Each structure stands twice: as structure tokens, then as C-alpha cells.
Amino acid sequence: MREQFPSLIVVVPLAAALLSPFIAYFSKTLVRWLAIAALLVSNISAVAVLIRVLNGGVWHYHFGGWAPPWGIEYVLDPLSATMAILVSFVALVVAIYSGPYVKDYAKLKAGIFYSLFLLLSVGLVGMMITGDVFNLYVFLEISSLAGYTLIAAGGNKATVAAFRYLLVGTIGASFYLLGIGFLYAVTGSLNMVDLAERLLPLLDSRVVIVAIVMIMLGFGIKMAAFPLHGWQPDAYTYSHPAATPLIAGVMGKVPAYAALRFFFFIMPATAGPVHKALQVMGILAAAGIIIGSVMAIAQKDFRRMLAYSSVAQIGYIVVGLAIGNSLALIGGVLHIINHAFMKSCLFVVAGGIRWRTGEYRIDNYMELNKKMPLTMGALIIAALSMVGLPPTAGFFSKWYLVLGAIEEGMWFYVAIIIISSLLNAIYFFRVLENIYMKKAEKEYKDIYKGRKLELPLQMLVPVVVLGIGILVLGIFNESLVTQVIQFAIPGGGL
Amino acid sequence: MITLNHYLLLSAILFCIGLYGALSKKNAIAILISIELMLNAVNVNLVAITKFLTPGDITGQIFALFVIVVAACEVALGLAIVVAIYRDRSTVEVENLDWLKW
């Protein structure tokens, strides 16, 4: 049993996804608990795997007992295990949060919702731990297909957003596929460890350069890196509110992690074509950080503001990859983790406010602190973390990024990160000002007078857990870096 | 004599035609067909590479099967979304779908 933990991470939610439409015929409550239980098993298995790899080193798990060149290999190192924990944890929390939304659904609709939700989680977790580039494509498509459907489930505007994402996302995926096709042509292997060995003498060949560009384009579209982010604001704004925290919080981060794996583990990114390509991506990401932040300031819809802020935050991760020394990579990886928590917390809060009051415009958020104090507390923590104030998690990832940029003498990136922190402060403090400082109009007050507005327990628990999670990540970031991330960065402690 | 290069050229041409169609067509269904063309170009690529570089192996063919399955899912989903859009707006011309601001 203990030898099979890596497969449990993926297989249990996958089986639950297949079962859930049938179980939904009997009971909606049962299917919800099935989803939560499956994600819990996945999460616990990931924790068990992390404990084992921290003690025993990298674990190459062969799926079904087939050896690597033919079978699928899962590579579990401290980094991928941590990422698997992150994804399954956020998915678990959001599954708890989805309860009140699904309450009024017809049985079959609830079953299909949880089926898609679990498939999305499976795809994302699978991308984190797989050691095979074609298997990565399959998981990418599983998560994307489930993601398109969950976005389209959000209503009439969402269908257009989902259609646009489907077109752009499929083009991105076929670029990625063509890229790994070329890599297969020159190396004859799709296993990441094999590829890393066989690509070394070939790095400057034209085929590999084309493949690098195509793979980078594919991942860039999937993670909504700056010039390729056109699909993202609409998709995050209009997607199904119960799934938005998972989609916005994790779905963009996973391809970013896959790109890190591709360009730093399979290919040496410190020199040669990958280095040059990452420099270009870095400059574009810097532009994206500024433009995304400015666009966020211009938004009136809270969800849309958060979506544009995600464009900027993905930029930080890409900048981390572009700087490329171990400090910046620690910053980038830490930001993947932190931002997954912050963004899902913010979207959980935004969805909760909309669920309770029907409001999504920032101007109408007056005096919400009196109605939902705990939710607003979580919002403050997440907002301060996005701005990057010290005790919260967001500060530390930016700190490592800035240290990395200083070490390389790249002052341009230092300036960008500091300017964008100020811009973050502008748009988040505007929200907080609306909530805490502005007085609500009298009629508005009367409508809500005497009504309990704090979220129901099922939604409140995820809000509080994610809010506290941001603080915990901030306080314990040093042990996270020294125990886990440092060992996982190429040349950073091994 | 048809060599690997011919197949790769065919695949590249198909891929570019598909990409051009996906970027320039106005009809939502035409865009979906163009994307299918891109994925099939990749299939030609994978199968040809396996046939010429590792004869006797069937890796590329198996991948092509996977890609066909994925493409079928994508088209089914894309058409379902197109039907949903058509019910709301009675159009499948993408330039009329201006519900969203950039």
C-alpha cells in the first residue's frame, strides 16, 4: 500500500470523477462528500509522498510497473510533491466551498459539476508529478477540457469567454504537442530524465530551438503570460462561481510550474537558446506586470480586477524564471505557492460577497465589514499579502525575487517589482477603503438591517482556512525554503 | 521517393493553414475545423517521425490515437458551446459576439 501512494494521488479523484454522475442519482450530499473524500485521500497521499522523499530522496514511480521508456513514470521530488499537496489542498478547500452553490441544482447537474471539478483537479495534480512530457500533454488536456466546461457553466457571457479560451487554449496545446514531437524526433525519448541527457549535445540544433519556442508559446498561452493573456480576464470573471477559486488560483500556476520543470530540469536554462528565450519572456513579463496592474486599477468589477492582477502576478513568476539564479527561482516557486493561496482566497471572498449580497462592483462594497467581519478579515490578509507587507506570504516571494535580481545586477526587474507593489497597493487599498471607510447610503442600510450576513459555515471555513494559510505560509516560509524548495532548485543545495 | 522531409513539409503546411484559418475565419465552426487541421498536422508529424526514425516502433501511432481522442473531445465541447451561444444570440459569427469588453 505504501508503495502505491503516488498513484493514489491521481487515481482516487479520477475514479471518483467517473463515479460521481451515477452516485448523484442517489444523493447530492453523498456526491459532494465523495468529492471531498477523494480530494482528501489525494492530499494525504501527497503529504505521505513528501515525507518519504524528504527522507529518502527522489522517488521514480513506474505506473503499473512498466519501466520508463515504455511506461509512464512519475517523478516525485520535494518540489513536485509540495506542488501536488498545494493543488489537492486548494481543490479540497474549494470543494467544501462549493456546497451552497450546488444545493439548488438538479441531481444530475450536481453530479456532472463534481465530476468536472474532480477531473480539473486530477489534470492539475497530474501535471505536477508526471515525468513524461506526453503524459503532461494528456493531463494538460484533461484539466483544460474540464476547465472550459466549468467556465462555460457560468452563464451566458461565460459561454463566449469559454469559447474564446477553448480556441486559444487548443492552439496553445497543439503548439506544445508539435514542440514535443520535434524533441521526440531528435532524441527518440519522451521521458524527462532521458530527454535531459539526450538533449545536452543537441541544444544548439535548429530543431531544438524551434521546439523550445513552440513549447514556450504553448505554456505561455496556458498560463496567460502577458502578451498571450487575452482569454484570461473574461474566463476568470464569468466562470462558474463555485469553481472560480480553483480555476483562478491554480490553473494558471500549474503550466508555470511545468515550464519551470521543462526549462530548468530538462534543458539547462543558464545558457544557450533557452536562456535567450527566457530573456525575451522576462522583458514581456515585466511589461505585463505594469500593464496588468494598471488595467486592474481601471476595473470596477472586483472579479475582473483580480483577473487582471493575476496577469501581473504570473509576470512575477516568469521574471523569476528569466532572472534564473537560485534566489530568483526560489522566489518564483514560492510565488507559485503563495499566489495560489492568495488568489483562491480572494476569489472565495469575492464569490462569497456575491453569493450573499449579489454585489460584484467595488463601489457597492460599503460597510461590508460590519456584515461579514470574518470574511473581510481574510480579504485584508490576502490583500496585504498581494501588496507584499512583511508578515504575510506575498512579501517573501517578492523579497527573494528582488534579492535574485540584485545578485544578477538586473536593476530593471528590481524597479519593476517595486513599482508594481505600489500599483498593487493602489488597487487593493481602494477596495479596502470602500469597505471600511465609506458610509453606506441609508436605504441600503435599511435593506440589510438586522439580517445576518456572515457566510454559511461551508463557505466560511474555506475563507478562514485560506486566510490563515497565507499567514502560516508567511511565518513558516523560511522552513519551507530551507527544507523543501532549496533542494529542488537546480544548483541550489543538492 | 517520399522521404521524412516531405511528410514534415506537409505537416508544416497543414499546421500553417490551420493556424491561418483559426486566426482569420469569422465563423465559429470554421475556426473549430481549422483547429482540427492543426491537430491533424501534428498527427502526421508524429506518425511520420516514428515510421522513418524508429521503424517497427508504434509510439507515434499511439500518440496520434491519443491526440485524436483529445481532438474529438475538444470539438464536441466546442460545438456544444457554439450551440449554447446560438440559442442565446442566433449567430455563430465571432465578430457579432461582442458581449465582452477587452
Coordinates of C-alpha atoms in Angstrom, one line a residue:
Chain A
M1 CA 0.0 0.0 0.0
R2 CA 2.7 2.5 1.0
E3 CA 4.5 1.8 -2.3
Q4 CA 1.4 3.0 -4.2
F5 CA 0.9 6.5 -2.8
P6 CA 1.9 8.3 -6.0
S7 CA -0.8 6.5 -8.0
L8 CA -3.4 7.3 -5.3
I9 CA -2.8 11.0 -5.7
V10 CA -4.2 10.7 -9.3
V11 CA -6.3 7.6 -9.4
V12 CA -8.6 8.2 -6.5
P13 CA -10.0 11.6 -7.7
L14 CA -10.2 10.1 -11.2
A15 CA -12.3 7.2 -10.1
A16 CA -14.5 9.5 -8.1
A17 CA -14.9 11.7 -11.1
L18 CA -16.2 8.8 -13.2
L19 CA -18.5 7.6 -10.4
S20 CA -20.0 10.9 -9.3
P21 CA -22.7 11.3 -12.1
F22 CA -24.0 7.9 -11.1
I23 CA -23.9 8.5 -7.3
A24 CA -25.6 11.8 -7.9
Y25 CA -28.7 9.9 -8.8
F26 CA -29.0 8.7 -5.3
S27 CA -28.0 11.7 -3.3
K28 CA -26.5 15.1 -3.9
T29 CA -25.0 15.2 -0.4
L30 CA -23.3 11.9 -1.0
V31 CA -21.6 13.0 -4.2
R32 CA -20.3 16.2 -2.5
W33 CA -18.8 14.1 0.3
L34 CA -17.4 11.7 -2.3
A35 CA -15.6 14.6 -4.0
I36 CA -14.3 15.9 -0.7
A37 CA -13.2 12.5 0.5
A38 CA -11.4 11.7 -2.8
L39 CA -9.5 15.0 -2.7
L40 CA -8.7 14.4 0.9
V41 CA -7.2 11.0 0.1
S42 CA -5.3 12.6 -2.8
N43 CA -4.0 15.3 -0.4
I44 CA -3.0 12.9 2.3
S45 CA -1.2 10.6 -0.2
A46 CA 0.7 13.7 -1.5
V47 CA 1.8 14.5 2.1
A48 CA 2.9 10.9 2.7
V49 CA 4.9 11.1 -0.5
L50 CA 6.5 14.4 0.5
I51 CA 7.5 12.9 3.9
R52 CA 9.1 9.9 2.2
V53 CA 11.0 11.9 -0.5
L54 CA 12.3 14.3 2.2
N55 CA 13.9 11.3 4.0
G56 CA 14.7 9.0 1.1
G57 CA 15.4 11.2 -2.0
V58 CA 13.8 11.4 -5.4
W59 CA 11.2 8.7 -6.0
H60 CA 10.8 7.4 -9.5
Y61 CA 7.4 5.6 -9.5
H62 CA 6.6 3.5 -12.5
F63 CA 2.9 3.4 -13.2
G64 CA 1.5 -0.1 -13.4
G65 CA 5.0 -1.5 -13.0
W66 CA 6.1 -0.6 -16.6
A67 CA 9.7 0.6 -16.9
P68 CA 10.3 4.2 -18.1
P69 CA 10.9 4.1 -21.9
W70 CA 7.5 2.4 -22.4
G71 CA 5.6 3.0 -19.3
I72 CA 4.6 6.3 -17.6
E73 CA 7.0 7.5 -14.9
Y74 CA 6.0 9.8 -12.1
V75 CA 9.0 11.7 -10.7
L76 CA 8.4 12.7 -7.1
D77 CA 10.9 15.1 -5.7
P78 CA 10.3 17.5 -2.8
L79 CA 9.2 20.2 -5.2
S80 CA 6.7 18.2 -7.2
A81 CA 5.3 16.6 -4.0
T82 CA 4.9 20.1 -2.5
M83 CA 3.1 21.3 -5.6
A84 CA 0.8 18.2 -5.6
I85 CA -0.1 19.0 -1.9
L86 CA -0.8 22.6 -2.9
V87 CA -3.1 21.7 -5.8
S88 CA -5.0 19.0 -4.0
F89 CA -5.3 21.2 -0.8
V90 CA -6.8 24.2 -2.8
A91 CA -9.1 21.8 -4.7
L92 CA -10.2 20.2 -1.4
V93 CA -10.9 23.6 0.2
V94 CA -12.8 24.8 -2.9
A95 CA -14.8 21.6 -3.0
I96 CA -16.0 22.3 0.6
Y97 CA -16.8 25.9 -0.5
S98 CA -18.9 24.8 -3.5
G99 CA -21.6 23.3 -1.3
P100 CA -24.1 26.1 -1.1
Y101 CA -23.9 26.7 -4.9
V102 CA -24.8 23.1 -5.7
K103 CA -27.6 22.9 -3.2
D104 CA -30.3 24.1 -5.6
Y105 CA -29.0 22.1 -8.6
A106 CA -30.8 19.1 -10.1
K107 CA -29.2 15.8 -9.2
L108 CA -27.5 15.1 -12.5
K109 CA -26.2 18.7 -12.8
A110 CA -24.6 18.4 -9.3
G111 CA -23.1 15.1 -10.3
I112 CA -21.6 16.5 -13.5
F113 CA -20.3 19.6 -11.7
Y114 CA -18.4 17.5 -9.2
S115 CA -17.2 15.1 -12.0
L116 CA -15.7 18.1 -13.9
F117 CA -14.3 19.6 -10.8
L118 CA -12.5 16.4 -9.9
L119 CA -11.3 16.0 -13.5
L120 CA -9.9 19.5 -13.3
S121 CA -8.1 18.7 -10.1
V122 CA -6.8 15.4 -11.5
G123 CA -5.4 17.1 -14.5
L124 CA -3.6 19.8 -12.5
V125 CA -2.2 17.4 -9.9
G126 CA -1.1 15.0 -12.6
M127 CA 0.8 17.8 -14.4
M128 CA 2.7 18.4 -11.2
I129 CA 4.0 14.9 -10.7
T130 CA 4.4 13.3 -14.1
G131 CA 7.8 12.6 -15.5
D132 CA 6.8 12.1 -19.1
V133 CA 6.3 15.0 -21.5
F134 CA 3.5 13.3 -23.5
N135 CA 1.7 12.4 -20.3
L136 CA 2.0 16.0 -19.4
Y137 CA 0.1 16.9 -22.6
V138 CA -2.7 14.4 -21.7
F139 CA -3.1 15.8 -18.2
L140 CA -2.9 19.4 -19.6
E141 CA -5.8 18.5 -21.9
I142 CA -7.8 16.8 -19.2
S143 CA -7.5 19.9 -17.0
S144 CA -8.2 22.2 -19.9
L145 CA -11.3 20.4 -21.1
A146 CA -12.8 20.3 -17.6
G147 CA -11.8 24.0 -17.2
Y148 CA -13.5 25.0 -20.5
T149 CA -16.7 23.3 -19.4
L150 CA -16.6 24.8 -15.8
I151 CA -16.1 28.3 -17.3
A152 CA -18.9 27.8 -19.8
A153 CA -21.2 26.7 -16.9
G154 CA -21.1 30.3 -15.6
G155 CA -23.9 31.7 -17.7
N156 CA -24.5 33.4 -21.0
K157 CA -21.5 35.7 -21.0
A158 CA -19.4 32.9 -19.8
T159 CA -20.1 30.8 -23.0
V160 CA -18.3 33.3 -25.2
A161 CA -15.4 33.6 -22.7
A162 CA -15.2 29.8 -22.6
F163 CA -15.3 29.5 -26.4
R164 CA -12.5 32.0 -26.8
Y165 CA -10.5 30.2 -24.2
L166 CA -11.2 26.9 -25.9
L167 CA -9.9 28.2 -29.3
V168 CA -6.8 29.9 -27.8
G169 CA -6.1 27.0 -25.4
T170 CA -6.3 24.4 -28.1
I171 CA -4.0 26.3 -30.3
G172 CA -1.6 26.6 -27.4
A173 CA -1.8 22.8 -26.7
S174 CA -1.1 22.0 -30.3
F175 CA 1.9 24.2 -30.3
Y176 CA 3.2 22.3 -27.2
L177 CA 2.4 19.0 -28.9
L178 CA 4.3 19.9 -32.1
G179 CA 7.2 21.0 -29.9
I180 CA 7.5 17.7 -28.1
G181 CA 7.0 16.0 -31.4
F182 CA 10.2 17.7 -32.6
L183 CA 12.0 16.8 -29.4
Y184 CA 11.0 13.2 -29.9
A185 CA 12.3 13.3 -33.5
V186 CA 15.8 14.3 -32.4
T187 CA 16.1 12.3 -29.2
G188 CA 13.7 9.3 -29.6
S189 CA 12.5 9.7 -26.0
L190 CA 9.7 11.5 -24.1
N191 CA 10.8 10.6 -20.6
M192 CA 12.0 13.8 -18.8
V193 CA 15.2 12.2 -17.4
D194 CA 16.1 10.6 -20.7
L195 CA 15.4 13.8 -22.6
A196 CA 17.6 15.8 -20.2
E197 CA 20.6 13.5 -21.1
R198 CA 20.0 13.2 -24.8
L199 CA 19.3 16.9 -25.4
L200 CA 22.5 18.2 -24.0
P201 CA 24.7 17.8 -27.1
L202 CA 21.8 18.9 -29.4
L203 CA 20.8 22.2 -27.7
D204 CA 22.0 24.5 -30.5
S205 CA 20.4 22.5 -33.3
R206 CA 17.7 24.2 -35.2
V207 CA 15.0 21.6 -34.5
V208 CA 15.5 22.0 -30.7
I209 CA 15.4 25.8 -31.0
V210 CA 12.0 25.6 -32.9
A211 CA 10.8 23.1 -30.3
I212 CA 11.8 25.4 -27.4
V213 CA 9.9 28.3 -29.0
M214 CA 6.8 26.2 -29.6
I215 CA 6.8 24.8 -26.1
M216 CA 7.3 28.2 -24.5
L217 CA 4.4 29.5 -26.6
G218 CA 2.1 26.7 -25.5
F219 CA 2.9 27.1 -21.8
G220 CA 2.7 30.9 -22.2
I221 CA -0.9 30.7 -23.6
K222 CA -1.9 28.2 -20.9
M223 CA -0.5 30.3 -18.0
A224 CA -1.7 33.6 -19.5
A225 CA 1.7 35.2 -19.6
F226 CA 1.5 38.8 -20.7
P227 CA 1.0 39.1 -24.5
L228 CA -0.9 35.8 -24.5
H229 CA -3.4 36.6 -21.8
G230 CA -6.3 37.7 -23.9
W231 CA -8.6 34.9 -22.9
Q232 CA -7.9 35.2 -19.2
P233 CA -9.8 38.2 -17.7
D234 CA -13.2 37.1 -19.2
A235 CA -12.7 33.5 -18.3
Y236 CA -11.8 34.3 -14.6
T237 CA -14.6 36.8 -14.3
Y238 CA -17.5 34.8 -15.7
S239 CA -16.7 31.2 -14.9
H240 CA -18.8 29.1 -12.6
P241 CA -18.5 30.9 -9.2
A242 CA -18.0 27.6 -7.2
A243 CA -15.0 26.7 -9.4
T244 CA -13.5 30.1 -9.9
P245 CA -11.2 29.9 -6.9
L246 CA -9.6 26.7 -8.2
I247 CA -9.5 27.9 -11.9
A248 CA -8.1 31.4 -11.0
G249 CA -5.9 30.2 -8.1
V250 CA -4.3 27.1 -9.5
M251 CA -5.0 26.6 -13.2
G252 CA -2.6 29.3 -14.3
K253 CA 0.1 28.4 -11.9
V254 CA 0.4 24.7 -13.0
P255 CA 1.7 25.4 -16.5
A256 CA 4.1 27.9 -15.0
Y257 CA 5.5 25.1 -12.8
A258 CA 5.6 22.8 -15.8
A259 CA 7.5 25.5 -17.7
L260 CA 10.0 25.7 -14.8
R261 CA 10.4 21.9 -14.9
F262 CA 10.8 21.9 -18.7
F263 CA 13.3 24.8 -18.9
F264 CA 15.4 24.1 -15.8
F265 CA 15.3 20.4 -15.3
I266 CA 15.2 19.1 -18.9
M267 CA 17.2 21.8 -20.5
P268 CA 20.0 23.8 -19.0
A269 CA 18.5 27.3 -18.8
T270 CA 21.6 29.2 -17.8
A271 CA 23.0 29.4 -21.3
G272 CA 22.1 28.8 -24.9
P273 CA 18.7 29.1 -26.6
V274 CA 16.6 28.6 -23.5
H275 CA 18.3 31.4 -21.8
K276 CA 17.7 33.8 -24.7
A277 CA 14.1 32.8 -25.0
L278 CA 13.6 33.3 -21.2
Q279 CA 15.1 36.8 -21.5
V280 CA 12.5 37.7 -24.1
M281 CA 9.8 36.3 -21.9
G282 CA 11.2 38.2 -18.9
I283 CA 11.0 41.6 -20.7
L284 CA 7.4 40.8 -21.9
A285 CA 6.5 39.7 -18.4
A286 CA 7.9 43.0 -17.0
A287 CA 5.6 44.9 -19.4
G288 CA 2.8 42.6 -18.4
I289 CA 3.3 43.3 -14.7
I290 CA 2.9 47.0 -15.3
I291 CA 0.1 46.8 -17.8
G292 CA -1.9 44.1 -15.8
S293 CA -1.6 46.3 -12.6
V294 CA -2.7 49.4 -14.5
M295 CA -5.7 47.6 -16.0
A296 CA -6.6 46.2 -12.6
I297 CA -6.8 49.8 -11.3
A298 CA -9.2 50.7 -14.1
Q299 CA -11.7 47.9 -13.3
K300 CA -15.0 48.4 -11.5
D301 CA -15.8 44.7 -11.2
F302 CA -13.9 43.1 -8.3
R303 CA -13.5 39.7 -10.0
R304 CA -12.2 41.4 -13.1
M305 CA -9.8 43.4 -11.1
L306 CA -8.5 40.2 -9.6
A307 CA -8.2 38.6 -13.0
Y308 CA -6.0 41.5 -14.3
S309 CA -4.0 41.3 -11.1
S310 CA -3.3 37.7 -12.0
V311 CA -1.8 38.7 -15.3
A312 CA 0.7 40.8 -13.3
Q313 CA 1.3 38.0 -10.7
I314 CA 2.1 35.4 -13.4
G315 CA 4.6 38.0 -14.6
Y316 CA 6.4 37.8 -11.3
I317 CA 6.8 34.0 -11.8
V318 CA 8.1 34.4 -15.3
V319 CA 10.5 37.2 -14.2
G320 CA 11.8 34.7 -11.6
L321 CA 12.5 32.2 -14.4
A322 CA 14.1 34.9 -16.5
I323 CA 16.5 36.0 -13.8
G324 CA 17.3 32.3 -13.4
N325 CA 19.7 32.2 -10.4
S326 CA 18.7 30.1 -7.4
L327 CA 17.4 33.0 -5.3
A328 CA 15.1 34.2 -8.1
L329 CA 13.9 30.6 -8.7
I330 CA 13.2 30.2 -5.0
G331 CA 11.2 33.4 -5.3
G332 CA 9.3 32.1 -8.4
V333 CA 8.4 28.8 -6.9
L334 CA 7.4 30.4 -3.6
H335 CA 5.3 32.8 -5.6
I336 CA 3.5 30.0 -7.3
I337 CA 2.6 28.6 -3.9
N338 CA 1.8 32.0 -2.3
H339 CA -0.2 33.3 -5.2
A340 CA -2.3 30.1 -5.4
F341 CA -3.3 30.7 -1.8
M342 CA -3.8 34.5 -2.2
K343 CA -5.8 34.4 -5.4
S344 CA -8.1 31.5 -4.4
C345 CA -8.7 33.3 -1.0
L346 CA -9.6 36.5 -2.8
F347 CA -11.9 34.7 -5.3
V348 CA -13.5 32.7 -2.4
V349 CA -14.2 36.1 -0.7
A350 CA -15.4 37.7 -4.0
G351 CA -17.7 34.8 -4.6
G352 CA -19.0 34.8 -1.1
I353 CA -19.8 38.5 -1.2
R354 CA -21.7 38.0 -4.5
W355 CA -23.5 35.0 -3.1
R356 CA -24.6 36.9 0.0
T357 CA -25.4 40.4 -1.4
G358 CA -25.4 39.9 -5.2
E359 CA -22.8 42.7 -5.5
Y360 CA -19.6 42.5 -7.5
R361 CA -18.9 46.2 -8.1
I362 CA -16.2 47.6 -5.9
D363 CA -18.2 50.8 -5.4
N364 CA -21.0 49.0 -3.7
Y365 CA -18.9 47.2 -1.1
M366 CA -19.6 49.9 1.6
E367 CA -19.6 48.8 5.2
L368 CA -19.3 45.1 4.4
N369 CA -17.0 44.8 7.4
K370 CA -20.0 45.2 9.7
K371 CA -21.9 42.5 7.9
M372 CA -19.3 39.9 7.3
P373 CA -16.3 40.6 9.6
L374 CA -14.5 37.3 9.3
T375 CA -14.7 37.3 5.5
M376 CA -13.4 40.8 5.4
G377 CA -10.6 39.8 7.8
A378 CA -9.5 37.2 5.3
L379 CA -9.8 39.7 2.5
I380 CA -7.5 42.1 4.3
I381 CA -4.8 39.4 4.9
A382 CA -5.0 38.4 1.2
A383 CA -4.9 42.0 0.0
L384 CA -1.9 42.9 2.2
S385 CA -0.2 39.7 1.0
M386 CA -0.8 40.7 -2.6
V387 CA 0.7 44.2 -1.9
G388 CA 3.6 42.4 -0.1
L389 CA 3.6 43.6 3.5
P390 CA 6.0 41.6 5.7
P391 CA 4.2 39.1 7.9
T392 CA 2.2 37.8 5.0
A393 CA 3.4 35.3 2.5
G394 CA 3.4 37.7 -0.5
F395 CA 6.3 39.7 0.9
F396 CA 8.8 36.8 1.0
S397 CA 8.4 35.7 -2.6
K398 CA 8.9 39.3 -3.8
W399 CA 11.9 39.5 -1.4
Y400 CA 13.6 36.5 -2.9
L401 CA 12.9 37.8 -6.4
V402 CA 14.4 41.2 -5.6
L403 CA 17.4 39.6 -4.0
G404 CA 17.9 37.4 -7.1
A405 CA 17.6 40.4 -9.4
I406 CA 20.2 42.4 -7.3
E407 CA 22.6 39.4 -7.3
E408 CA 22.5 39.3 -11.1
G409 CA 22.7 43.1 -11.4
M410 CA 19.3 43.3 -13.1
W411 CA 18.1 46.6 -11.6
F412 CA 15.4 46.9 -14.3
Y413 CA 13.5 44.0 -12.6
V414 CA 14.0 45.4 -9.2
A415 CA 12.4 48.7 -10.3
I416 CA 9.5 46.8 -11.9
I417 CA 8.8 44.7 -8.8
I418 CA 8.8 47.8 -6.5
I419 CA 6.7 49.9 -8.9
S420 CA 4.2 47.1 -9.2
S421 CA 3.9 46.7 -5.5
L422 CA 2.9 50.3 -5.3
L423 CA 0.3 49.8 -8.0
N424 CA -1.0 46.7 -6.1
A425 CA -1.3 48.9 -3.1
I426 CA -3.4 51.4 -5.1
Y427 CA -6.0 48.9 -6.3
F428 CA -6.3 46.9 -3.1
F429 CA -6.4 49.9 -0.8
R430 CA -9.2 51.3 -3.0
V431 CA -11.2 48.1 -2.2
L432 CA -10.4 48.3 1.5
E433 CA -11.3 52.0 1.6
N434 CA -14.7 51.2 0.0
I435 CA -15.4 48.5 2.6
Y436 CA -14.1 50.2 5.8
M437 CA -14.2 54.0 5.3
K438 CA -17.2 54.8 3.1
K439 CA -20.6 55.1 4.7
A440 CA -23.4 53.1 3.2
E441 CA -26.4 55.0 2.0
K442 CA -29.4 54.9 4.2
E443 CA -31.7 52.8 2.1
Y444 CA -29.0 50.3 1.5
K445 CA -28.5 50.1 5.3
D446 CA -32.2 49.5 5.9
I447 CA -32.4 46.6 3.5
Y448 CA -29.8 44.7 5.4
K449 CA -30.7 45.9 8.9
G450 CA -30.9 43.1 11.4
R451 CA -30.1 40.4 8.8
K452 CA -27.3 38.0 9.5
L453 CA -25.0 38.3 6.5
E454 CA -21.9 36.3 7.5
L455 CA -21.4 33.4 5.1
P456 CA -22.8 30.0 6.0
L457 CA -20.3 27.6 7.7
Q458 CA -19.5 25.7 4.5
M459 CA -18.2 28.8 2.8
L460 CA -16.8 30.5 5.9
V461 CA -14.4 27.6 6.7
P462 CA -12.6 27.8 3.3
V463 CA -12.4 31.6 3.6
V464 CA -10.8 31.4 7.0
V465 CA -8.6 28.4 6.2
L466 CA -7.1 30.1 3.2
G467 CA -6.7 33.4 5.1
I468 CA -4.9 31.7 7.9
G469 CA -2.9 29.7 5.3
I470 CA -1.5 32.9 3.9
L471 CA -0.2 33.9 7.3
V472 CA 1.1 30.5 8.1
L473 CA 3.0 30.4 4.7
G474 CA 4.5 33.8 5.5
I475 CA 5.6 32.9 9.0
F476 CA 7.0 29.4 8.1
N477 CA 8.4 30.5 4.7
E478 CA 12.0 30.0 5.9
S479 CA 11.5 26.4 6.8
L480 CA 9.6 25.9 3.5
V481 CA 12.5 27.3 1.6
T482 CA 15.3 25.5 3.5
Q483 CA 13.5 22.2 3.9
V484 CA 11.8 21.8 0.5
I485 CA 12.4 24.4 -2.2
Q486 CA 16.1 24.8 -1.9
F487 CA 16.8 21.2 -2.6
A488 CA 14.6 21.3 -5.7
I489 CA 16.2 24.2 -7.5
P490 CA 18.9 23.2 -9.9
G491 CA 22.3 24.0 -8.3
G492 CA 20.6 25.3 -5.2
G493 CA 21.8 22.9 -2.5
L494 CA 22.0 19.5 -4.0
Chain B
M1 CA 10.8 8.6 -53.3
I2 CA 8.9 10.1 -50.4
T3 CA 11.2 10.9 -47.5
L4 CA 10.7 12.2 -44.0
N5 CA 11.2 15.7 -45.1
H6 CA 8.2 15.5 -47.4
Y7 CA 6.0 14.5 -44.6
L8 CA 7.4 17.2 -42.3
L9 CA 6.8 19.7 -45.0
L10 CA 3.2 18.5 -45.5
S11 CA 2.7 18.7 -41.8
A12 CA 4.1 22.2 -41.6
I13 CA 1.9 23.4 -44.4
L14 CA -1.2 21.9 -42.9
F15 CA -0.3 23.4 -39.5
C16 CA 0.1 26.9 -41.0
I17 CA -3.1 26.6 -43.0
G18 CA -4.9 25.6 -39.8
L19 CA -3.3 28.4 -37.8
Y20 CA -4.2 30.9 -40.5
G21 CA -7.8 29.7 -40.6
A22 CA -8.1 29.8 -36.8
L23 CA -6.9 33.4 -36.7
S24 CA -8.7 34.8 -39.7
K25 CA -12.1 33.0 -40.1
K26 CA -15.2 34.7 -38.9
N27 CA -17.4 31.6 -38.5
A28 CA -17.1 29.8 -35.2
I29 CA -17.5 26.4 -36.8
A30 CA -14.8 27.2 -39.4
I31 CA -12.4 28.1 -36.6
L32 CA -13.1 24.8 -34.9
I33 CA -12.4 23.0 -38.2
S34 CA -9.1 24.9 -38.6
I35 CA -8.0 23.9 -35.2
E36 CA -8.8 20.3 -36.1
L37 CA -6.5 20.7 -39.1
M38 CA -3.7 21.9 -36.8
L39 CA -4.0 18.9 -34.5
N40 CA -4.1 16.5 -37.6
A41 CA -0.9 18.2 -38.9
V42 CA 0.7 17.3 -35.6
N43 CA -0.6 13.7 -36.0
V44 CA 1.0 13.4 -39.5
N45 CA 4.2 14.7 -37.9
L46 CA 4.2 12.2 -35.0
V47 CA 3.4 9.2 -37.2
A48 CA 6.0 10.1 -39.9
I49 CA 8.7 10.6 -37.3
T50 CA 8.1 7.2 -35.8
K51 CA 7.9 5.5 -39.2
F52 CA 11.2 6.9 -40.5
L53 CA 13.3 7.3 -37.4
T54 CA 12.3 4.2 -35.4
P55 CA 10.8 1.8 -37.8
G56 CA 8.9 -1.1 -36.2
D57 CA 8.0 1.1 -33.2
I58 CA 4.5 2.4 -32.8
T59 CA 4.9 5.2 -30.3
G60 CA 3.9 7.9 -32.8
Q61 CA 0.8 6.0 -33.8
I62 CA -0.3 5.5 -30.2
F63 CA 0.2 9.2 -29.6
A64 CA -1.8 10.0 -32.7
L65 CA -4.7 7.9 -31.3
F66 CA -4.5 9.9 -28.0
V67 CA -4.5 13.2 -29.9
I68 CA -7.5 12.1 -32.0
V69 CA -9.4 11.3 -28.8
V70 CA -8.5 14.7 -27.3
A71 CA -9.4 16.5 -30.6
A72 CA -12.8 14.7 -30.6
C73 CA -13.5 15.9 -27.0
E74 CA -12.5 19.4 -27.9
V75 CA -14.7 19.6 -31.0
A76 CA -17.6 18.1 -29.0
L77 CA -17.2 20.7 -26.3
G78 CA -16.6 23.5 -28.8
L79 CA -19.8 22.6 -30.7
A80 CA -21.8 22.4 -27.5
I81 CA -20.6 25.9 -26.6
V82 CA -21.5 27.1 -30.1
V83 CA -25.0 25.7 -29.7
A84 CA -25.4 27.4 -26.4
I85 CA -24.2 30.7 -27.9
Y86 CA -26.5 30.2 -30.9
R87 CA -29.5 29.7 -28.7
D88 CA -28.8 33.0 -26.9
R89 CA -27.8 35.1 -29.9
S90 CA -28.9 33.3 -33.1
T91 CA -25.5 33.8 -34.6
V92 CA -22.2 31.9 -34.9
E93 CA -20.2 34.8 -36.5
V94 CA -17.5 35.6 -34.0
E95 CA -17.4 39.3 -34.8
N96 CA -21.0 39.5 -33.6
L97 CA -20.1 38.1 -30.2
D98 CA -19.2 41.4 -28.7
W99 CA -20.6 40.8 -25.2
L100 CA -17.2 41.1 -23.7
K101 CA -15.1 44.1 -23.5
W102 CA -11.3 43.7 -23.8

